[in-house]
PDB file of C-alpha atoms in Angstrom:
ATOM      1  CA  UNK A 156       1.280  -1.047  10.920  1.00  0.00           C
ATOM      2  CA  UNK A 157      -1.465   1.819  10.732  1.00  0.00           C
ATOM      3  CA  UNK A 158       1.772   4.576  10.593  1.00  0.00           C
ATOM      4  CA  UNK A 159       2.953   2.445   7.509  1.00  0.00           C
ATOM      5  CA  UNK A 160      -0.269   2.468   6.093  1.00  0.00           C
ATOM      6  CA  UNK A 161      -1.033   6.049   6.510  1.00  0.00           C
ATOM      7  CA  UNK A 162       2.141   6.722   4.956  1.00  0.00           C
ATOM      8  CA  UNK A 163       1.441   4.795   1.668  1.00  0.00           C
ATOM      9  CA  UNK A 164      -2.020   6.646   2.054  1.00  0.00           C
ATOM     10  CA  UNK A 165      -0.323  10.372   2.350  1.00  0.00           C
ATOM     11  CA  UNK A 166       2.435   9.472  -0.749  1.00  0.00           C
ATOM     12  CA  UNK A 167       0.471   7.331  -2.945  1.00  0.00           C
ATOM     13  CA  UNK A 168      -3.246   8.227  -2.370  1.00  0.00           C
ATOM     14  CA  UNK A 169      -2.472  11.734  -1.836  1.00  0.00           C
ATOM     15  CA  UNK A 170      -4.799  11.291   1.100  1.00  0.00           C
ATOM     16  CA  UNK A 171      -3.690  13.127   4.535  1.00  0.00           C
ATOM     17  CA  UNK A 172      -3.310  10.133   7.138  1.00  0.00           C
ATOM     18  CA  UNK A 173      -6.162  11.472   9.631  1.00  0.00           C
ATOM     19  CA  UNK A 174      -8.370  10.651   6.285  1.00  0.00           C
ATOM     20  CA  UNK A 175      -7.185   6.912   6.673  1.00  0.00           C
ATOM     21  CA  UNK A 176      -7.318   7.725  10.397  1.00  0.00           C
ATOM     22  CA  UNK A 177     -10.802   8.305  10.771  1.00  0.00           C
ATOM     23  CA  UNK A 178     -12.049   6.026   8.284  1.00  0.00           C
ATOM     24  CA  UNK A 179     -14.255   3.078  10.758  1.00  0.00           C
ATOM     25  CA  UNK A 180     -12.320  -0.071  11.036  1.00  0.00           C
ATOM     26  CA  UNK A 181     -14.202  -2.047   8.227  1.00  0.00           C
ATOM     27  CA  UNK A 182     -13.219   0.720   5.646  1.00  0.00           C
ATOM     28  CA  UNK A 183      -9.599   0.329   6.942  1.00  0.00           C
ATOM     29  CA  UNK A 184      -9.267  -3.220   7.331  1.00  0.00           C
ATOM     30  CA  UNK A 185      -9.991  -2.942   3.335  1.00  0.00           C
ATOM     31  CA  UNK A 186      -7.684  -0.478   2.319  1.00  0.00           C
ATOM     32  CA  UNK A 187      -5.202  -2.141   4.796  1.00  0.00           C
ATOM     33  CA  UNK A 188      -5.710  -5.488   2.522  1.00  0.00           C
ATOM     34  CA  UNK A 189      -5.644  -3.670  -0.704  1.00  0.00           C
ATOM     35  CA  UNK A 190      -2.467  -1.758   0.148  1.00  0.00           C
ATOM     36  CA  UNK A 191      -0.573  -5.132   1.430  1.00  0.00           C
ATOM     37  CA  UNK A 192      -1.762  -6.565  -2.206  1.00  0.00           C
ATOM     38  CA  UNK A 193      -0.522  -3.930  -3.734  1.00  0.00           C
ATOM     39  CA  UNK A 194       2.702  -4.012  -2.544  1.00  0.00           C
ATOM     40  CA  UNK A 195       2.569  -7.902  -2.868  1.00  0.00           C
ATOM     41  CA  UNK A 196       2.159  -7.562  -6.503  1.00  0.00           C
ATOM     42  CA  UNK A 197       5.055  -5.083  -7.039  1.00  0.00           C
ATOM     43  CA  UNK A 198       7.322  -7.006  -5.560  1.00  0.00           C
ATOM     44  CA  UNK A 199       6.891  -9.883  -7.574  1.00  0.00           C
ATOM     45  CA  UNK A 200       6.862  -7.932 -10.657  1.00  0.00           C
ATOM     46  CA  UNK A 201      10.292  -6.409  -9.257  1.00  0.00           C
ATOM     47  CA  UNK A 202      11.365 -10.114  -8.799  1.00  0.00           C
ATOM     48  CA  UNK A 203      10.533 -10.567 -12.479  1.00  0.00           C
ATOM     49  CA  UNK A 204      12.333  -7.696 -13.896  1.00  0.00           C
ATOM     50  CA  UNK A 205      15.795  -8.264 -12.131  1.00  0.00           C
ATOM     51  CA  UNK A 206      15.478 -12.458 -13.116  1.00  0.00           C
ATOM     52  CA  UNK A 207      14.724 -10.874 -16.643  1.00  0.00           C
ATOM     53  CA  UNK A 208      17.855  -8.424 -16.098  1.00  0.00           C
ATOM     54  CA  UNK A 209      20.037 -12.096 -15.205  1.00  0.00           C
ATOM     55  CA  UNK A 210      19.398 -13.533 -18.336  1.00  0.00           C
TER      56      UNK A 210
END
C-alpha cells in the first residue's frame, strides 16, 4: 500500500517517495486518506461520464 502511495506521491505530487517516506506516521496516515479520497472521487466521476456517454 505505501509503494502505491508513494507512487501517486512521485506522479501526482511531484514529491520524491522518500519525502512521503519519511513523513511520521500521523502525516502519512493523512495523506494516505486524502489520496484514497481522491481516487474515490474520480472514479465516481468516471462512472458518471461513461453512464452520460450511454445515454
Amino acid at each position: 500500500m505505501e509503494a502505491n502511495i508513494a507512487y501517486y506521491c512521485l506522479h501526482k505530487l511531484h514529491k520524491w517517495p522518500h519525502e512521503f517516506l519519511d513523513l511520521e506516521i500521523q502525516e502519512r496516515a493523512y495523506v494516505v486518506a486524502a489520496v484514497q479520497m481522491k481516487l474515490e472521487k474520480d472514479k465516481r466521476e468516471a462512472q458518471k461520464m461513461k453512464k452520460g456517454k450511454k445515454r
